[in-house]
mmCIF file with all atom_site columns, C-alpha atoms in Angstrom:
data_model
loop_
_atom_site.group_PDB
_atom_site.id
_atom_site.type_symbol
_atom_site.label_atom_id
_atom_site.label_alt_id
_atom_site.label_comp_id
_atom_site.label_asym_id
_atom_site.label_entity_id
_atom_site.label_seq_id
_atom_site.pdbx_PDB_ins_code
_atom_site.Cartn_x
_atom_site.Cartn_y
_atom_site.Cartn_z
_atom_site.occupancy
_atom_site.B_iso_or_equiv
_atom_site.pdbx_formal_charge
_atom_site.auth_seq_id
_atom_site.auth_comp_id
_atom_site.auth_asym_id
_atom_site.auth_atom_id
_atom_site.pdbx_PDB_model_num
ATOM 1   C CA . ASP A 1 1   ? -1.419  18.045  -15.450 1.00 0.00 ? 115 ASP A CA 1
ATOM 2   C CA . ALA A 1 2   ? 0.470   17.617  -18.691 1.00 0.00 ? 116 ALA A CA 1
ATOM 3   C CA . LYS A 1 3   ? -1.434  16.740  -21.855 1.00 0.00 ? 117 LYS A CA 1
ATOM 4   C CA . THR A 1 4   ? -1.041  13.313  -23.432 1.00 0.00 ? 118 THR A CA 1
ATOM 5   C CA . THR A 1 5   ? -1.482  12.089  -26.995 1.00 0.00 ? 119 THR A CA 1
ATOM 6   C CA . GLN A 1 6   ? -2.403  8.517   -27.847 1.00 0.00 ? 120 GLN A CA 1
ATOM 7   C CA . PRO A 1 7   ? -3.370  6.799   -31.110 1.00 0.00 ? 121 PRO A CA 1
ATOM 8   C CA . PRO A 1 8   ? -7.138  6.301   -31.280 1.00 0.00 ? 122 PRO A CA 1
ATOM 9   C CA . SER A 1 9   ? -6.957  2.583   -31.997 1.00 0.00 ? 123 SER A CA 1
ATOM 10  C CA . MET A 1 10  ? -4.627  -0.393  -32.333 1.00 0.00 ? 124 MET A CA 1
ATOM 11  C CA . ASP A 1 11  ? -4.925  -4.078  -33.134 1.00 0.00 ? 125 ASP A CA 1
ATOM 12  C CA . CYS A 1 12  ? -2.968  -6.946  -31.684 1.00 0.00 ? 126 CYS A CA 1
ATOM 13  C CA . ALA A 1 13  ? -2.994  -10.695 -32.254 1.00 0.00 ? 127 ALA A CA 1
ATOM 14  C CA . GLU A 1 14  ? -3.746  -12.851 -29.264 1.00 0.00 ? 128 GLU A CA 1
ATOM 15  C CA . GLY A 1 15  ? -0.558  -14.087 -27.600 1.00 0.00 ? 129 GLY A CA 1
ATOM 16  C CA . ARG A 1 16  ? 1.571   -11.320 -29.051 1.00 0.00 ? 130 ARG A CA 1
ATOM 17  C CA . ALA A 1 17  ? 2.881   -8.291  -27.192 1.00 0.00 ? 131 ALA A CA 1
ATOM 18  C CA . ALA A 1 18  ? 0.715   -5.186  -27.337 1.00 0.00 ? 132 ALA A CA 1
ATOM 19  C CA . ASN A 1 19  ? 2.753   -1.969  -27.285 1.00 0.00 ? 133 ASN A CA 1
ATOM 20  C CA . LEU A 1 20  ? 0.672   1.107   -26.588 1.00 0.00 ? 134 LEU A CA 1
ATOM 21  C CA . PRO A 1 21  ? 2.453   4.444   -27.049 1.00 0.00 ? 135 PRO A CA 1
ATOM 22  C CA . CYS A 1 22  ? 1.801   7.728   -25.306 1.00 0.00 ? 136 CYS A CA 1
ATOM 23  C CA . ASN A 1 23  ? 3.339   11.139  -25.933 1.00 0.00 ? 137 ASN A CA 1
ATOM 24  C CA . HIS A 1 24  ? 3.623   13.579  -23.042 1.00 0.00 ? 138 HIS A CA 1
ATOM 25  C CA . SER A 1 25  ? 6.167   16.123  -24.235 1.00 0.00 ? 139 SER A CA 1
ATOM 26  C CA . THR A 1 26  ? 5.170   18.761  -21.647 1.00 0.00 ? 140 THR A CA 1
ATOM 27  C CA . ILE A 1 27  ? 5.570   16.506  -18.626 1.00 0.00 ? 141 ILE A CA 1
ATOM 28  C CA . SER A 1 28  ? 7.023   18.180  -15.556 1.00 0.00 ? 142 SER A CA 1
ATOM 29  C CA . GLY A 1 29  ? 9.758   16.813  -13.353 1.00 0.00 ? 143 GLY A CA 1
ATOM 30  C CA . ASN A 1 30  ? 7.402   15.825  -10.569 1.00 0.00 ? 144 ASN A CA 1
ATOM 31  C CA . GLU A 1 31  ? 4.758   14.228  -12.768 1.00 0.00 ? 145 GLU A CA 1
ATOM 32  C CA . TYR A 1 32  ? 4.293   10.513  -13.134 1.00 0.00 ? 146 TYR A CA 1
ATOM 33  C CA . VAL A 1 33  ? 2.803   8.540   -15.997 1.00 0.00 ? 147 VAL A CA 1
ATOM 34  C CA . TYR A 1 34  ? -0.269  6.504   -15.009 1.00 0.00 ? 148 TYR A CA 1
ATOM 35  C CA . TRP A 1 35  ? -2.088  3.947   -17.113 1.00 0.00 ? 149 TRP A CA 1
ATOM 36  C CA . TYR A 1 36  ? -5.693  2.881   -16.673 1.00 0.00 ? 150 TYR A CA 1
ATOM 37  C CA . ARG A 1 37  ? -7.915  0.785   -18.880 1.00 0.00 ? 151 ARG A CA 1
ATOM 38  C CA . GLN A 1 38  ? -11.667 0.473   -19.336 1.00 0.00 ? 152 GLN A CA 1
ATOM 39  C CA . ILE A 1 39  ? -13.152 -2.767  -20.532 1.00 0.00 ? 153 ILE A CA 1
ATOM 40  C CA . HIS A 1 40  ? -16.468 -2.178  -22.291 1.00 0.00 ? 154 HIS A CA 1
ATOM 41  C CA . SER A 1 41  ? -18.252 0.337   -20.023 1.00 0.00 ? 155 SER A CA 1
ATOM 42  C CA . GLN A 1 42  ? -16.883 -1.180  -16.821 1.00 0.00 ? 156 GLN A CA 1
ATOM 43  C CA . GLY A 1 43  ? -15.173 1.087   -14.329 1.00 0.00 ? 157 GLY A CA 1
ATOM 44  C CA . PRO A 1 44  ? -11.640 2.171   -15.248 1.00 0.00 ? 158 PRO A CA 1
ATOM 45  C CA . GLN A 1 45  ? -8.976  -0.126  -13.860 1.00 0.00 ? 159 GLN A CA 1
ATOM 46  C CA . TYR A 1 46  ? -5.562  1.005   -12.636 1.00 0.00 ? 160 TYR A CA 1
ATOM 47  C CA . ILE A 1 47  ? -2.708  -0.765  -14.423 1.00 0.00 ? 161 ILE A CA 1
ATOM 48  C CA . ILE A 1 48  ? 0.648   0.787   -13.566 1.00 0.00 ? 162 ILE A CA 1
ATOM 49  C CA . HIS A 1 49  ? 2.496   4.043   -13.032 1.00 0.00 ? 163 HIS A CA 1
ATOM 50  C CA . GLY A 1 50  ? 6.074   5.250   -13.196 1.00 0.00 ? 164 GLY A CA 1
ATOM 51  C CA . LEU A 1 51  ? 8.361   8.287   -13.007 1.00 0.00 ? 165 LEU A CA 1
ATOM 52  C CA . LYS A 1 52  ? 11.453  7.599   -15.099 1.00 0.00 ? 166 LYS A CA 1
ATOM 53  C CA . ASN A 1 53  ? 12.564  4.045   -14.496 1.00 0.00 ? 167 ASN A CA 1
ATOM 54  C CA . ASN A 1 54  ? 10.903  1.186   -16.256 1.00 0.00 ? 168 ASN A CA 1
ATOM 55  C CA . GLU A 1 55  ? 8.245   -0.503  -14.179 1.00 0.00 ? 169 GLU A CA 1
ATOM 56  C CA . THR A 1 56  ? 6.729   -3.963  -14.278 1.00 0.00 ? 170 THR A CA 1
ATOM 57  C CA . ASN A 1 57  ? 3.898   -5.597  -12.423 1.00 0.00 ? 171 ASN A CA 1
ATOM 58  C CA . GLU A 1 58  ? 1.721   -8.618  -12.949 1.00 0.00 ? 172 GLU A CA 1
ATOM 59  C CA . MET A 1 59  ? -0.397  -6.831  -15.533 1.00 0.00 ? 173 MET A CA 1
ATOM 60  C CA . ALA A 1 60  ? 2.055   -4.907  -17.687 1.00 0.00 ? 174 ALA A CA 1
ATOM 61  C CA . SER A 1 61  ? 5.390   -3.174  -18.180 1.00 0.00 ? 175 SER A CA 1
ATOM 62  C CA . LEU A 1 62  ? 5.894   0.546   -18.559 1.00 0.00 ? 176 LEU A CA 1
ATOM 63  C CA . ILE A 1 63  ? 8.835   1.871   -20.544 1.00 0.00 ? 177 ILE A CA 1
ATOM 64  C CA . ILE A 1 64  ? 9.535   5.602   -20.203 1.00 0.00 ? 178 ILE A CA 1
ATOM 65  C CA . THR A 1 65  ? 12.044  7.271   -22.509 1.00 0.00 ? 179 THR A CA 1
ATOM 66  C CA . GLU A 1 66  ? 15.087  8.907   -21.012 1.00 0.00 ? 180 GLU A CA 1
ATOM 67  C CA . ASP A 1 67  ? 13.797  12.406  -21.781 1.00 0.00 ? 181 ASP A CA 1
ATOM 68  C CA . ARG A 1 68  ? 10.412  11.362  -20.330 1.00 0.00 ? 182 ARG A CA 1
ATOM 69  C CA . LYS A 1 69  ? 8.550   12.842  -23.280 1.00 0.00 ? 183 LYS A CA 1
ATOM 70  C CA . SER A 1 70  ? 6.954   9.542   -24.201 1.00 0.00 ? 184 SER A CA 1
ATOM 71  C CA . SER A 1 71  ? 6.209   6.108   -22.814 1.00 0.00 ? 185 SER A CA 1
ATOM 72  C CA . THR A 1 72  ? 4.983   2.699   -23.901 1.00 0.00 ? 186 THR A CA 1
ATOM 73  C CA . LEU A 1 73  ? 2.691   0.341   -22.053 1.00 0.00 ? 187 LEU A CA 1
ATOM 74  C CA . ILE A 1 74  ? 3.489   -3.268  -22.882 1.00 0.00 ? 188 ILE A CA 1
ATOM 75  C CA . LEU A 1 75  ? 1.092   -6.155  -22.404 1.00 0.00 ? 189 LEU A CA 1
ATOM 76  C CA . PRO A 1 76  ? 3.534   -9.013  -22.988 1.00 0.00 ? 190 PRO A CA 1
ATOM 77  C CA . HIS A 1 77  ? 1.051   -11.691 -24.061 1.00 0.00 ? 191 HIS A CA 1
ATOM 78  C CA . ALA A 1 78  ? -2.226  -10.074 -24.994 1.00 0.00 ? 192 ALA A CA 1
ATOM 79  C CA . THR A 1 79  ? -5.428  -12.037 -24.521 1.00 0.00 ? 193 THR A CA 1
ATOM 80  C CA . LEU A 1 80  ? -8.931  -11.383 -25.789 1.00 0.00 ? 194 LEU A CA 1
ATOM 81  C CA . ARG A 1 81  ? -9.785  -10.082 -22.308 1.00 0.00 ? 195 ARG A CA 1
ATOM 82  C CA . ASP A 1 82  ? -7.267  -7.277  -22.794 1.00 0.00 ? 196 ASP A CA 1
ATOM 83  C CA . THR A 1 83  ? -9.517  -5.703  -25.411 1.00 0.00 ? 197 THR A CA 1
ATOM 84  C CA . ALA A 1 84  ? -10.258 -2.318  -23.852 1.00 0.00 ? 198 ALA A CA 1
ATOM 85  C CA . VAL A 1 85  ? -9.660  1.413   -24.027 1.00 0.00 ? 199 VAL A CA 1
ATOM 86  C CA . TYR A 1 86  ? -6.285  2.284   -22.498 1.00 0.00 ? 200 TYR A CA 1
ATOM 87  C CA . TYR A 1 87  ? -5.726  5.702   -20.960 1.00 0.00 ? 201 TYR A CA 1
ATOM 88  C CA . CYS A 1 88  ? -2.369  7.348   -20.376 1.00 0.00 ? 202 CYS A CA 1
ATOM 89  C CA . ILE A 1 89  ? -2.619  10.053  -17.689 1.00 0.00 ? 203 ILE A CA 1
ATOM 90  C CA . VAL A 1 90  ? 0.148   12.306  -16.445 1.00 0.00 ? 204 VAL A CA 1
ATOM 91  C CA . ARG A 1 91  ? -0.175  13.654  -12.932 1.00 0.00 ? 205 ARG A CA 1
ATOM 92  C CA . VAL A 1 92  ? 1.786   14.421  -9.824  1.00 0.00 ? 206 VAL A CA 1
ATOM 93  C CA . ALA A 1 93  ? 2.291   11.284  -7.764  1.00 0.00 ? 207 ALA A CA 1
ATOM 94  C CA . TYR A 1 94  ? 0.678   10.950  -4.385  1.00 0.00 ? 208 TYR A CA 1
ATOM 95  C CA . ASN A 1 95  ? -1.907  13.357  -5.703  1.00 0.00 ? 209 ASN A CA 1
ATOM 96  C CA . THR A 1 96  ? -5.429  12.666  -4.585  1.00 0.00 ? 210 THR A CA 1
ATOM 97  C CA . ASP A 1 97  ? -7.033  15.057  -7.060  1.00 0.00 ? 211 ASP A CA 1
ATOM 98  C CA . LYS A 1 98  ? -9.350  14.015  -9.861  1.00 0.00 ? 212 LYS A CA 1
ATOM 99  C CA . LEU A 1 99  ? -8.213  11.938  -12.796 1.00 0.00 ? 213 LEU A CA 1
ATOM 100 C CA . ILE A 1 100 ? -8.609  13.573  -16.187 1.00 0.00 ? 214 ILE A CA 1
ATOM 101 C CA . PHE A 1 101 ? -9.379  11.023  -18.865 1.00 0.00 ? 215 PHE A CA 1
ATOM 102 C CA . GLY A 1 102 ? -8.735  11.641  -22.535 1.00 0.00 ? 216 GLY A CA 1
ATOM 103 C CA . THR A 1 103 ? -10.062 9.526   -25.349 1.00 0.00 ? 217 THR A CA 1
ATOM 104 C CA . GLY A 1 104 ? -7.393  6.835   -24.928 1.00 0.00 ? 218 GLY A CA 1
ATOM 105 C CA . THR A 1 105 ? -6.391  4.037   -27.305 1.00 0.00 ? 219 THR A CA 1
ATOM 106 C CA . ARG A 1 106 ? -8.935  1.388   -28.170 1.00 0.00 ? 220 ARG A CA 1
ATOM 107 C CA . LEU A 1 107 ? -6.987  -1.876  -28.267 1.00 0.00 ? 221 LEU A CA 1
ATOM 108 C CA . GLN A 1 108 ? -8.625  -4.725  -30.134 1.00 0.00 ? 222 GLN A CA 1
ATOM 109 C CA . VAL A 1 109 ? -7.063  -8.140  -29.533 1.00 0.00 ? 223 VAL A CA 1
ATOM 110 C CA . PHE A 1 110 ? -8.043  -10.617 -32.223 1.00 0.00 ? 224 PHE A CA 1
ATOM 111 C CA . PRO A 1 111 ? -7.771  -14.433 -32.234 1.00 0.00 ? 225 PRO A CA 1
ATOM 112 C CA . GLU B 2 1   ? -8.971  -8.502  -2.973  1.00 0.00 ? 69  GLU B CA 1
ATOM 113 C CA . PRO B 2 2   ? -10.986 -5.520  -1.716  1.00 0.00 ? 70  PRO B CA 1
ATOM 114 C CA . GLU B 2 3   ? -13.090 -3.731  -4.311  1.00 0.00 ? 71  GLU B CA 1
ATOM 115 C CA . VAL B 2 4   ? -15.494 -0.854  -4.704  1.00 0.00 ? 72  VAL B CA 1
ATOM 116 C CA . THR B 2 5   ? -19.119 -1.899  -5.071  1.00 0.00 ? 73  THR B CA 1
ATOM 117 C CA . GLN B 2 6   ? -22.042 0.065   -6.436  1.00 0.00 ? 74  GLN B CA 1
ATOM 118 C CA . THR B 2 7   ? -25.796 -0.367  -6.336  1.00 0.00 ? 75  THR B CA 1
ATOM 119 C CA . PRO B 2 8   ? -27.993 -0.571  -8.251  1.00 0.00 ? 76  PRO B CA 1
ATOM 120 C CA . SER B 2 9   ? -26.299 -1.730  -11.434 1.00 0.00 ? 77  SER B CA 1
ATOM 121 C CA . HIS B 2 10  ? -29.085 -0.160  -13.489 1.00 0.00 ? 78  HIS B CA 1
ATOM 122 C CA . GLN B 2 11  ? -31.573 2.522   -12.475 1.00 0.00 ? 79  GLN B CA 1
ATOM 123 C CA . VAL B 2 12  ? -34.444 3.666   -14.651 1.00 0.00 ? 80  VAL B CA 1
ATOM 124 C CA . THR B 2 13  ? -36.293 6.787   -13.590 1.00 0.00 ? 81  THR B CA 1
ATOM 125 C CA . GLN B 2 14  ? -38.693 9.374   -14.896 1.00 0.00 ? 82  GLN B CA 1
ATOM 126 C CA . MET B 2 15  ? -37.507 12.883  -15.624 1.00 0.00 ? 83  MET B CA 1
ATOM 127 C CA . GLY B 2 16  ? -37.886 15.072  -12.557 1.00 0.00 ? 84  GLY B CA 1
ATOM 128 C CA . GLN B 2 17  ? -37.553 12.229  -10.084 1.00 0.00 ? 85  GLN B CA 1
ATOM 129 C CA . GLU B 2 18  ? -34.866 11.969  -7.444  1.00 0.00 ? 86  GLU B CA 1
ATOM 130 C CA . VAL B 2 19  ? -32.333 9.171   -7.561  1.00 0.00 ? 87  VAL B CA 1
ATOM 131 C CA . ILE B 2 20  ? -29.716 8.016   -5.101  1.00 0.00 ? 88  ILE B CA 1
ATOM 132 C CA . LEU B 2 21  ? -26.744 6.033   -6.325  1.00 0.00 ? 89  LEU B CA 1
ATOM 133 C CA . ARG B 2 22  ? -24.889 4.076   -3.712  1.00 0.00 ? 90  ARG B CA 1
ATOM 134 C CA . CYS B 2 23  ? -21.270 3.072   -3.359  1.00 0.00 ? 91  CYS B CA 1
ATOM 135 C CA . VAL B 2 24  ? -19.277 1.135   -0.817  1.00 0.00 ? 92  VAL B CA 1
ATOM 136 C CA . PRO B 2 25  ? -15.635 2.244   -1.113  1.00 0.00 ? 93  PRO B CA 1
ATOM 137 C CA . ILE B 2 26  ? -12.636 0.160   -0.109  1.00 0.00 ? 94  ILE B CA 1
ATOM 138 C CA . SER B 2 27  ? -12.635 0.153   3.666   1.00 0.00 ? 95  SER B CA 1
ATOM 139 C CA . ASN B 2 28  ? -9.339  1.862   4.494   1.00 0.00 ? 96  ASN B CA 1
ATOM 140 C CA . HIS B 2 29  ? -9.576  4.511   1.786   1.00 0.00 ? 97  HIS B CA 1
ATOM 141 C CA . LEU B 2 30  ? -10.087 8.134   2.715   1.00 0.00 ? 98  LEU B CA 1
ATOM 142 C CA . TYR B 2 31  ? -10.728 9.793   -0.632  1.00 0.00 ? 99  TYR B CA 1
ATOM 143 C CA . PHE B 2 32  ? -13.924 9.277   -2.581  1.00 0.00 ? 100 PHE B CA 1
ATOM 144 C CA . TYR B 2 33  ? -14.978 10.312  -6.052  1.00 0.00 ? 101 TYR B CA 1
ATOM 145 C CA . TRP B 2 34  ? -17.852 10.233  -8.487  1.00 0.00 ? 102 TRP B CA 1
ATOM 146 C CA . TYR B 2 35  ? -17.336 10.237  -12.231 1.00 0.00 ? 103 TYR B CA 1
ATOM 147 C CA . ARG B 2 36  ? -19.779 9.782   -15.044 1.00 0.00 ? 104 ARG B CA 1
ATOM 148 C CA . GLN B 2 37  ? -19.602 8.653   -18.654 1.00 0.00 ? 105 GLN B CA 1
ATOM 149 C CA . ILE B 2 38  ? -22.255 9.498   -21.184 1.00 0.00 ? 106 ILE B CA 1
ATOM 150 C CA . LEU B 2 39  ? -22.513 6.797   -23.831 1.00 0.00 ? 107 LEU B CA 1
ATOM 151 C CA . GLY B 2 40  ? -19.678 7.104   -26.324 1.00 0.00 ? 108 GLY B CA 1
ATOM 152 C CA . GLN B 2 41  ? -17.985 9.957   -24.476 1.00 0.00 ? 109 GLN B CA 1
ATOM 153 C CA . LYS B 2 42  ? -15.073 10.403  -22.080 1.00 0.00 ? 110 LYS B CA 1
ATOM 154 C CA . VAL B 2 43  ? -15.116 9.598   -18.396 1.00 0.00 ? 111 VAL B CA 1
ATOM 155 C CA . GLU B 2 44  ? -15.815 12.924  -16.652 1.00 0.00 ? 112 GLU B CA 1
ATOM 156 C CA . PHE B 2 45  ? -15.065 13.933  -13.084 1.00 0.00 ? 113 PHE B CA 1
ATOM 157 C CA . LEU B 2 46  ? -17.993 15.063  -10.967 1.00 0.00 ? 114 LEU B CA 1
ATOM 158 C CA . VAL B 2 47  ? -16.858 15.460  -7.372  1.00 0.00 ? 115 VAL B CA 1
ATOM 159 C CA . SER B 2 48  ? -14.266 14.434  -4.827  1.00 0.00 ? 116 SER B CA 1
ATOM 160 C CA . PHE B 2 49  ? -14.870 14.035  -1.120  1.00 0.00 ? 117 PHE B CA 1
ATOM 161 C CA . TYR B 2 50  ? -12.503 13.884  1.815   1.00 0.00 ? 118 TYR B CA 1
ATOM 162 C CA . ASN B 2 51  ? -12.887 14.278  5.537   1.00 0.00 ? 119 ASN B CA 1
ATOM 163 C CA . ASN B 2 52  ? -16.659 14.566  5.233   1.00 0.00 ? 120 ASN B CA 1
ATOM 164 C CA . GLU B 2 53  ? -16.632 17.442  2.839   1.00 0.00 ? 121 GLU B CA 1
ATOM 165 C CA . ILE B 2 54  ? -16.357 18.134  -0.860  1.00 0.00 ? 122 ILE B CA 1
ATOM 166 C CA . SER B 2 55  ? -12.756 18.706  -1.962  1.00 0.00 ? 123 SER B CA 1
ATOM 167 C CA . GLU B 2 56  ? -13.476 19.641  -5.542  1.00 0.00 ? 124 GLU B CA 1
ATOM 168 C CA . LYS B 2 57  ? -16.432 19.620  -7.899  1.00 0.00 ? 125 LYS B CA 1
ATOM 169 C CA . SER B 2 58  ? -16.779 20.094  -11.611 1.00 0.00 ? 126 SER B CA 1
ATOM 170 C CA . GLU B 2 59  ? -19.117 22.393  -13.520 1.00 0.00 ? 127 GLU B CA 1
ATOM 171 C CA . ILE B 2 60  ? -21.393 19.435  -14.068 1.00 0.00 ? 128 ILE B CA 1
ATOM 172 C CA . PHE B 2 61  ? -21.935 19.068  -10.321 1.00 0.00 ? 129 PHE B CA 1
ATOM 173 C CA . ASP B 2 62  ? -24.563 21.775  -9.931  1.00 0.00 ? 130 ASP B CA 1
ATOM 174 C CA . ASP B 2 63  ? -27.191 22.294  -7.232  1.00 0.00 ? 131 ASP B CA 1
ATOM 175 C CA . GLN B 2 64  ? -29.108 19.249  -8.416  1.00 0.00 ? 132 GLN B CA 1
ATOM 176 C CA . PHE B 2 65  ? -26.300 16.991  -7.231  1.00 0.00 ? 133 PHE B CA 1
ATOM 177 C CA . SER B 2 66  ? -25.224 16.195  -3.707  1.00 0.00 ? 134 SER B CA 1
ATOM 178 C CA . VAL B 2 67  ? -22.977 13.637  -2.047  1.00 0.00 ? 135 VAL B CA 1
ATOM 179 C CA . GLU B 2 68  ? -23.065 12.163  1.378   1.00 0.00 ? 136 GLU B CA 1
ATOM 180 C CA . ARG B 2 69  ? -21.236 9.653   3.492   1.00 0.00 ? 137 ARG B CA 1
ATOM 181 C CA . PRO B 2 70  ? -24.070 8.751   5.833   1.00 0.00 ? 138 PRO B CA 1
ATOM 182 C CA . ASP B 2 71  ? -22.145 6.147   7.776   1.00 0.00 ? 139 ASP B CA 1
ATOM 183 C CA . GLY B 2 72  ? -18.690 4.641   7.880   1.00 0.00 ? 140 GLY B CA 1
ATOM 184 C CA . SER B 2 73  ? -19.124 2.547   4.784   1.00 0.00 ? 141 SER B CA 1
ATOM 185 C CA . ASN B 2 74  ? -21.495 4.095   2.222   1.00 0.00 ? 142 ASN B CA 1
ATOM 186 C CA . PHE B 2 75  ? -20.920 6.994   -0.145  1.00 0.00 ? 143 PHE B CA 1
ATOM 187 C CA . THR B 2 76  ? -23.945 8.255   -2.057  1.00 0.00 ? 144 THR B CA 1
ATOM 188 C CA . LEU B 2 77  ? -24.651 10.508  -4.998  1.00 0.00 ? 145 LEU B CA 1
ATOM 189 C CA . LYS B 2 78  ? -28.093 12.103  -5.106  1.00 0.00 ? 146 LYS B CA 1
ATOM 190 C CA . ILE B 2 79  ? -29.610 13.769  -8.129  1.00 0.00 ? 147 ILE B CA 1
ATOM 191 C CA . ARG B 2 80  ? -32.571 15.804  -6.950  1.00 0.00 ? 148 ARG B CA 1
ATOM 192 C CA . SER B 2 81  ? -34.536 16.254  -10.150 1.00 0.00 ? 149 SER B CA 1
ATOM 193 C CA . THR B 2 82  ? -33.211 14.151  -12.981 1.00 0.00 ? 150 THR B CA 1
ATOM 194 C CA . LYS B 2 83  ? -33.007 15.405  -16.549 1.00 0.00 ? 151 LYS B CA 1
ATOM 195 C CA . LEU B 2 84  ? -32.748 13.442  -19.751 1.00 0.00 ? 152 LEU B CA 1
ATOM 196 C CA . GLU B 2 85  ? -29.116 14.495  -20.101 1.00 0.00 ? 153 GLU B CA 1
ATOM 197 C CA . ASP B 2 86  ? -28.276 12.877  -16.756 1.00 0.00 ? 154 ASP B CA 1
ATOM 198 C CA . SER B 2 87  ? -28.521 9.490   -18.454 1.00 0.00 ? 155 SER B CA 1
ATOM 199 C CA . ALA B 2 88  ? -25.034 8.004   -18.152 1.00 0.00 ? 156 ALA B CA 1
ATOM 200 C CA . MET B 2 89  ? -22.861 5.462   -16.380 1.00 0.00 ? 157 MET B CA 1
ATOM 201 C CA . TYR B 2 90  ? -21.926 6.741   -12.945 1.00 0.00 ? 158 TYR B CA 1
ATOM 202 C CA . PHE B 2 91  ? -18.715 5.440   -11.431 1.00 0.00 ? 159 PHE B CA 1
ATOM 203 C CA . CYS B 2 92  ? -17.676 5.682   -7.825  1.00 0.00 ? 160 CYS B CA 1
ATOM 204 C CA . ALA B 2 93  ? -13.978 5.521   -6.979  1.00 0.00 ? 161 ALA B CA 1
ATOM 205 C CA . SER B 2 94  ? -11.971 5.483   -3.797  1.00 0.00 ? 162 SER B CA 1
ATOM 206 C CA . GLY B 2 95  ? -8.317  5.979   -3.075  1.00 0.00 ? 163 GLY B CA 1
ATOM 207 C CA . GLY B 2 96  ? -5.708  6.241   -0.390  1.00 0.00 ? 164 GLY B CA 1
ATOM 208 C CA . GLU B 2 97  ? -2.819  8.608   0.164   1.00 0.00 ? 165 GLU B CA 1
ATOM 209 C CA . VAL B 2 98  ? -0.789  7.136   -2.705  1.00 0.00 ? 166 VAL B CA 1
ATOM 210 C CA . GLY B 2 99  ? -3.129  8.619   -5.298  1.00 0.00 ? 167 GLY B CA 1
ATOM 211 C CA . GLU B 2 100 ? -4.270  5.531   -7.161  1.00 0.00 ? 168 GLU B CA 1
ATOM 212 C CA . GLN B 2 101 ? -8.002  5.391   -7.593  1.00 0.00 ? 169 GLN B CA 1
ATOM 213 C CA . PHE B 2 102 ? -10.036 2.206   -7.664  1.00 0.00 ? 170 PHE B CA 1
ATOM 214 C CA . PHE B 2 103 ? -13.305 2.272   -9.500  1.00 0.00 ? 171 PHE B CA 1
ATOM 215 C CA . GLY B 2 104 ? -16.546 0.437   -8.982  1.00 0.00 ? 172 GLY B CA 1
ATOM 216 C CA . PRO B 2 105 ? -18.440 -1.329  -11.768 1.00 0.00 ? 173 PRO B CA 1
ATOM 217 C CA . GLY B 2 106 ? -20.792 1.600   -12.277 1.00 0.00 ? 174 GLY B CA 1
ATOM 218 C CA . THR B 2 107 ? -24.502 2.332   -12.195 1.00 0.00 ? 175 THR B CA 1
ATOM 219 C CA . ARG B 2 108 ? -26.247 2.824   -15.491 1.00 0.00 ? 176 ARG B CA 1
ATOM 220 C CA . LEU B 2 109 ? -28.800 5.609   -15.045 1.00 0.00 ? 177 LEU B CA 1
ATOM 221 C CA . THR B 2 110 ? -31.528 5.904   -17.646 1.00 0.00 ? 178 THR B CA 1
ATOM 222 C CA . VAL B 2 111 ? -33.810 8.929   -17.443 1.00 0.00 ? 179 VAL B CA 1
ATOM 223 C CA . LEU B 2 112 ? -37.032 8.652   -19.454 1.00 0.00 ? 180 LEU B CA 1
#
């Protein structure tokens, strides 16, 4: 799996959009970008994944650059409950192997 | 919405004792995993399980660890003789063919 780089921490005001970047310059053609988050020692929670097109679900949007070397997870209206560590993971889709977690980005949403 | 459950939420044990951590995966999932997270550190993979056998295990998963799916619903992690350094949050996860993994809330294991 390709390596990812994320900023260690970010702040966001409640109600504003939180934009979390991830660099994955060594991503392969068959690898997808997955995002998980972990709220204060709870189990990691799947958020979204994508290959090259932008993706949106009820939790977030995922914007992947055209060259696929980086992506941004967008929480459109952050709430205090979105305070968590966000992990960007690159892996082959439909792959049932282990997830490899890095250190992620600690997002702090403030009132 | 179906979810992974784990019991107990917190287990305190003496060093050298055996512990069994229990998980009920999502019912139609076929792939099962255990991860752990030592306080302040990354989430680490321990073992994956499919078709009643271990698919992959990490270096952490030594002879003191074992997994079992004793019936159609439970998935257990046993630590035979706990050590102080086994103190951690243990997360069970399950997944289907698509590759997404769904995690339980975790069991906090404290070894004294």
